């Protein structure tokens, strides 16, 4: 859309210049440095417009090249930053996974220790009765 407006404005300016130049067909004397000559005013106006456009184009071209280089440099920096960020994210994910696995192993070990302690505690507090009582039992009598 922006480009279309530029074309429309450019066409309007060209039409205005042509109309202005067409209204000035008289011959004029032009002094350039140490020489002078005569030319139609329309040619002088068009030549000045073309020289002005050339000057603008040349000055803009240098700026365009500089900006193009800057964009290329910034794209390279962005690519490097994305690669570094991806690497950092992978490291963070791996560290989180390792921390999780370590915590799970620690919890599992604590759980196993508590189970063992609970079994030992139950065995000490509630020993099994002797299979044979100390006193004699008369099984047949």
PDB file of C-alpha atoms in Angstrom:
ATOM      1  CA  UNK A   1       0.000   0.000   0.000  1.00  0.00           C
ATOM      2  CA  UNK A   2       2.843   2.399   0.854  1.00  0.00           C
ATOM      3  CA  UNK A   3       4.503   1.659  -2.462  1.00  0.00           C
ATOM      4  CA  UNK A   4       1.287   2.454  -4.364  1.00  0.00           C
ATOM      5  CA  UNK A   5       1.064   5.890  -2.765  1.00  0.00           C
ATOM      6  CA  UNK A   6       4.671   6.586  -3.731  1.00  0.00           C
ATOM      7  CA  UNK A   7       3.911   5.714  -7.352  1.00  0.00           C
ATOM      8  CA  UNK A   8       0.778   7.897  -7.373  1.00  0.00           C
ATOM      9  CA  UNK A   9       2.612  10.884  -5.855  1.00  0.00           C
ATOM     10  CA  UNK A  10       5.493  10.390  -8.302  1.00  0.00           C
ATOM     11  CA  UNK A  11       3.124  10.354 -11.293  1.00  0.00           C
ATOM     12  CA  UNK A  12       1.397  13.507 -10.066  1.00  0.00           C
ATOM     13  CA  UNK A  13       4.771  15.271  -9.724  1.00  0.00           C
ATOM     14  CA  UNK A  14       5.843  14.162 -13.212  1.00  0.00           C
ATOM     15  CA  UNK A  15       2.594  15.448 -14.702  1.00  0.00           C
ATOM     16  CA  UNK A  16       3.026  18.797 -12.907  1.00  0.00           C
ATOM     17  CA  UNK A  17       6.599  19.121 -14.176  1.00  0.00           C
ATOM     18  CA  UNK A  18       5.614  18.299 -17.759  1.00  0.00           C
ATOM     19  CA  UNK A  19       2.730  20.808 -17.681  1.00  0.00           C
ATOM     20  CA  UNK A  20       5.009  23.461 -16.174  1.00  0.00           C
ATOM     21  CA  UNK A  21       7.743  22.773 -18.732  1.00  0.00           C
ATOM     22  CA  UNK A  22       5.279  22.741 -21.647  1.00  0.00           C
ATOM     23  CA  UNK A  23       4.153  26.219 -20.665  1.00  0.00           C
ATOM     24  CA  UNK A  24       7.746  27.475 -20.859  1.00  0.00           C
ATOM     25  CA  UNK A  25       8.870  26.843 -24.446  1.00  0.00           C
ATOM     26  CA  UNK A  26      10.867  30.053 -24.864  1.00  0.00           C
ATOM     27  CA  UNK A  27      14.572  29.925 -25.569  1.00  0.00           C
ATOM     28  CA  UNK A  28      16.860  31.029 -22.749  1.00  0.00           C
ATOM     29  CA  UNK A  29      20.534  31.878 -22.506  1.00  0.00           C
ATOM     30  CA  UNK A  30      22.455  29.616 -20.089  1.00  0.00           C
ATOM     31  CA  UNK A  31      25.832  30.558 -18.613  1.00  0.00           C
ATOM     32  CA  UNK A  32      27.929  27.592 -17.407  1.00  0.00           C
ATOM     33  CA  UNK A  33      31.358  28.475 -16.028  1.00  0.00           C
ATOM     34  CA  UNK A  34      33.148  30.308 -18.894  1.00  0.00           C
ATOM     35  CA  UNK A  35      30.744  29.466 -21.685  1.00  0.00           C
ATOM     36  CA  UNK A  36      27.165  30.294 -22.574  1.00  0.00           C
ATOM     37  CA  UNK A  37      24.579  28.777 -24.888  1.00  0.00           C
ATOM     38  CA  UNK A  38      20.909  28.991 -25.736  1.00  0.00           C
ATOM     39  CA  UNK A  39      18.364  26.218 -25.110  1.00  0.00           C
ATOM     40  CA  UNK A  40      14.613  25.880 -24.798  1.00  0.00           C
ATOM     41  CA  UNK A  41      13.433  26.467 -21.248  1.00  0.00           C
ATOM     42  CA  UNK A  42      11.629  23.103 -21.242  1.00  0.00           C
ATOM     43  CA  UNK A  43      14.949  21.283 -21.745  1.00  0.00           C
ATOM     44  CA  UNK A  44      16.638  23.316 -19.026  1.00  0.00           C
ATOM     45  CA  UNK A  45      13.845  22.526 -16.544  1.00  0.00           C
ATOM     46  CA  UNK A  46      13.790  18.807 -17.396  1.00  0.00           C
ATOM     47  CA  UNK A  47      17.606  18.619 -17.229  1.00  0.00           C
ATOM     48  CA  UNK A  48      17.598  20.285 -13.800  1.00  0.00           C
ATOM     49  CA  UNK A  49      14.883  17.912 -12.568  1.00  0.00           C
ATOM     50  CA  UNK A  50      16.835  14.902 -13.847  1.00  0.00           C
ATOM     51  CA  UNK A  51      20.070  16.150 -12.243  1.00  0.00           C
ATOM     52  CA  UNK A  52      18.220  16.705  -8.959  1.00  0.00           C
ATOM     53  CA  UNK A  53      16.762  13.190  -9.127  1.00  0.00           C
ATOM     54  CA  UNK A  54      20.228  11.789  -9.851  1.00  0.00           C
ATOM     55  CA  UNK A  55      21.716  13.602  -6.838  1.00  0.00           C
ATOM     56  CA  UNK A  56      18.921  12.330  -4.580  1.00  0.00           C
ATOM     57  CA  UNK A  57      19.342   8.799  -5.933  1.00  0.00           C
ATOM     58  CA  UNK A  58      23.110   8.800  -5.405  1.00  0.00           C
ATOM     59  CA  UNK A  59      22.873  10.106  -1.845  1.00  0.00           C
ATOM     60  CA  UNK A  60      20.090   7.646  -1.032  1.00  0.00           C
ATOM     61  CA  UNK A  61      22.019   4.771  -2.596  1.00  0.00           C
ATOM     62  CA  UNK A  62      24.876   5.138  -0.093  1.00  0.00           C
ATOM     63  CA  UNK A  63      22.405   5.191   2.783  1.00  0.00           C
ATOM     64  CA  UNK A  64      20.588   2.182   1.302  1.00  0.00           C
ATOM     65  CA  UNK A  65      23.818   0.162   1.093  1.00  0.00           C
ATOM     66  CA  UNK A  66      24.712   1.079   4.688  1.00  0.00           C
ATOM     67  CA  UNK A  67      21.271   0.046   5.933  1.00  0.00           C
ATOM     68  CA  UNK A  68      21.427  -3.195   3.946  1.00  0.00           C
ATOM     69  CA  UNK A  69      24.746  -4.088   5.602  1.00  0.00           C
ATOM     70  CA  UNK A  70      23.316  -3.229   9.009  1.00  0.00           C
ATOM     71  CA  UNK A  71      20.299  -5.482   8.392  1.00  0.00           C
ATOM     72  CA  UNK A  72      22.602  -8.333   7.359  1.00  0.00           C
ATOM     73  CA  UNK A  73      24.702  -7.852  10.501  1.00  0.00           C
ATOM     74  CA  UNK A  74      21.598  -7.780  12.723  1.00  0.00           C
ATOM     75  CA  UNK A  75      20.237 -10.927  11.070  1.00  0.00           C
ATOM     76  CA  UNK A  76      23.512 -12.709  11.814  1.00  0.00           C
ATOM     77  CA  UNK A  77      23.357 -11.527  15.450  1.00  0.00           C
ATOM     78  CA  UNK A  78      19.771 -12.729  15.693  1.00  0.00           C
ATOM     79  CA  UNK A  79      20.749 -16.133  14.318  1.00  0.00           C
ATOM     80  CA  UNK A  80      23.610 -16.389  16.834  1.00  0.00           C
ATOM     81  CA  UNK A  81      21.367 -15.271  19.699  1.00  0.00           C
ATOM     82  CA  UNK A  82      18.703 -17.813  18.737  1.00  0.00           C
ATOM     83  CA  UNK A  83      21.310 -20.590  18.654  1.00  0.00           C
ATOM     84  CA  UNK A  84      22.664 -19.540  22.059  1.00  0.00           C
ATOM     85  CA  UNK A  85      19.159 -19.319  23.500  1.00  0.00           C
ATOM     86  CA  UNK A  86      18.291 -22.785  22.193  1.00  0.00           C
ATOM     87  CA  UNK A  87      21.453 -24.167  23.766  1.00  0.00           C
ATOM     88  CA  UNK A  88      20.679 -22.482  27.097  1.00  0.00           C
ATOM     89  CA  UNK A  89      17.125 -23.827  27.053  1.00  0.00           C
ATOM     90  CA  UNK A  90      18.399 -27.350  26.374  1.00  0.00           C
ATOM     91  CA  UNK A  91      20.869 -27.037  29.255  1.00  0.00           C
ATOM     92  CA  UNK A  92      18.152 -25.735  31.583  1.00  0.00           C
ATOM     93  CA  UNK A  93      15.830 -28.583  30.623  1.00  0.00           C
ATOM     94  CA  UNK A  94      18.598 -31.136  31.161  1.00  0.00           C
ATOM     95  CA  UNK A  95      19.504 -29.619  34.556  1.00  0.00           C
ATOM     96  CA  UNK A  96      15.847 -29.652  35.597  1.00  0.00           C
ATOM     97  CA  UNK A  97      15.521 -33.288  34.521  1.00  0.00           C
ATOM     98  CA  UNK A  98      18.654 -34.255  36.453  1.00  0.00           C
ATOM     99  CA  UNK A  99      17.437 -32.388  39.546  1.00  0.00           C
ATOM    100  CA  UNK A 100      14.111 -34.176  39.288  1.00  0.00           C
ATOM    101  CA  UNK A 101      15.775 -37.575  38.934  1.00  0.00           C
ATOM    102  CA  UNK A 102      18.072 -36.854  41.895  1.00  0.00           C
ATOM    103  CA  UNK A 103      15.137 -35.782  44.073  1.00  0.00           C
ATOM    104  CA  UNK A 104      13.163 -38.865  43.050  1.00  0.00           C
ATOM    105  CA  UNK A 105      16.122 -41.124  43.866  1.00  0.00           C
ATOM    106  CA  UNK A 106      16.569 -39.362  47.219  1.00  0.00           C
ATOM    107  CA  UNK A 107      12.879 -39.704  48.042  1.00  0.00           C
ATOM    108  CA  UNK A 108      12.900 -43.347  47.032  1.00  0.00           C
ATOM    109  CA  UNK A 109      15.940 -44.018  49.213  1.00  0.00           C
ATOM    110  CA  UNK A 110      14.294 -42.204  52.156  1.00  0.00           C
ATOM    111  CA  UNK A 111      11.132 -44.221  51.628  1.00  0.00           C
ATOM    112  CA  UNK A 112      13.050 -47.498  51.554  1.00  0.00           C
ATOM    113  CA  UNK A 113      14.938 -46.489  54.711  1.00  0.00           C
ATOM    114  CA  UNK A 114      11.710 -45.643  56.515  1.00  0.00           C
ATOM    115  CA  UNK A 115      10.146 -48.953  55.459  1.00  0.00           C
ATOM    116  CA  UNK A 116      13.161 -50.872  56.731  1.00  0.00           C
ATOM    117  CA  UNK A 117      13.141 -48.975  60.003  1.00  0.00           C
ATOM    118  CA  UNK A 118       9.409 -49.585  60.413  1.00  0.00           C
ATOM    119  CA  UNK A 119       9.846 -53.324  59.811  1.00  0.00           C
ATOM    120  CA  UNK A 120      12.695 -53.492  62.309  1.00  0.00           C
ATOM    121  CA  UNK A 121      10.667 -51.532  64.837  1.00  0.00           C
ATOM    122  CA  UNK A 122       7.680 -53.866  64.452  1.00  0.00           C
ATOM    123  CA  UNK A 123       9.893 -56.918  64.800  1.00  0.00           C
ATOM    124  CA  UNK A 124      11.430 -55.624  68.041  1.00  0.00           C
ATOM    125  CA  UNK A 125       8.194 -54.513  69.654  1.00  0.00           C
ATOM    126  CA  UNK A 126       6.051 -57.508  68.701  1.00  0.00           C
ATOM    127  CA  UNK A 127       8.245 -60.616  68.690  1.00  0.00           C
ATOM    128  CA  UNK A 128       6.760 -63.885  67.574  1.00  0.00           C
ATOM    129  CA  UNK A 129       5.844 -66.270  70.388  1.00  0.00           C
ATOM    130  CA  UNK A 130       8.110 -69.232  70.978  1.00  0.00           C
ATOM    131  CA  UNK A 131       6.862 -72.270  69.146  1.00  0.00           C
ATOM    132  CA  UNK A 132       7.369 -74.377  72.265  1.00  0.00           C
ATOM    133  CA  UNK A 133       6.402 -72.973  75.591  1.00  0.00           C
ATOM    134  CA  UNK A 134       8.912 -73.130  78.402  1.00  0.00           C
ATOM    135  CA  UNK A 135       6.566 -75.136  80.526  1.00  0.00           C
ATOM    136  CA  UNK A 136       5.645 -78.519  79.362  1.00  0.00           C
ATOM    137  CA  UNK A 137       2.275 -78.859  77.734  1.00  0.00           C
ATOM    138  CA  UNK A 138       0.528 -82.093  77.863  1.00  0.00           C
ATOM    139  CA  UNK A 139      -0.757 -82.580  74.383  1.00  0.00           C
ATOM    140  CA  UNK A 140      -2.298 -86.005  75.082  1.00  0.00           C
ATOM    141  CA  UNK A 141      -3.881 -85.447  78.318  1.00  0.00           C
TER     142      UNK A 141
END
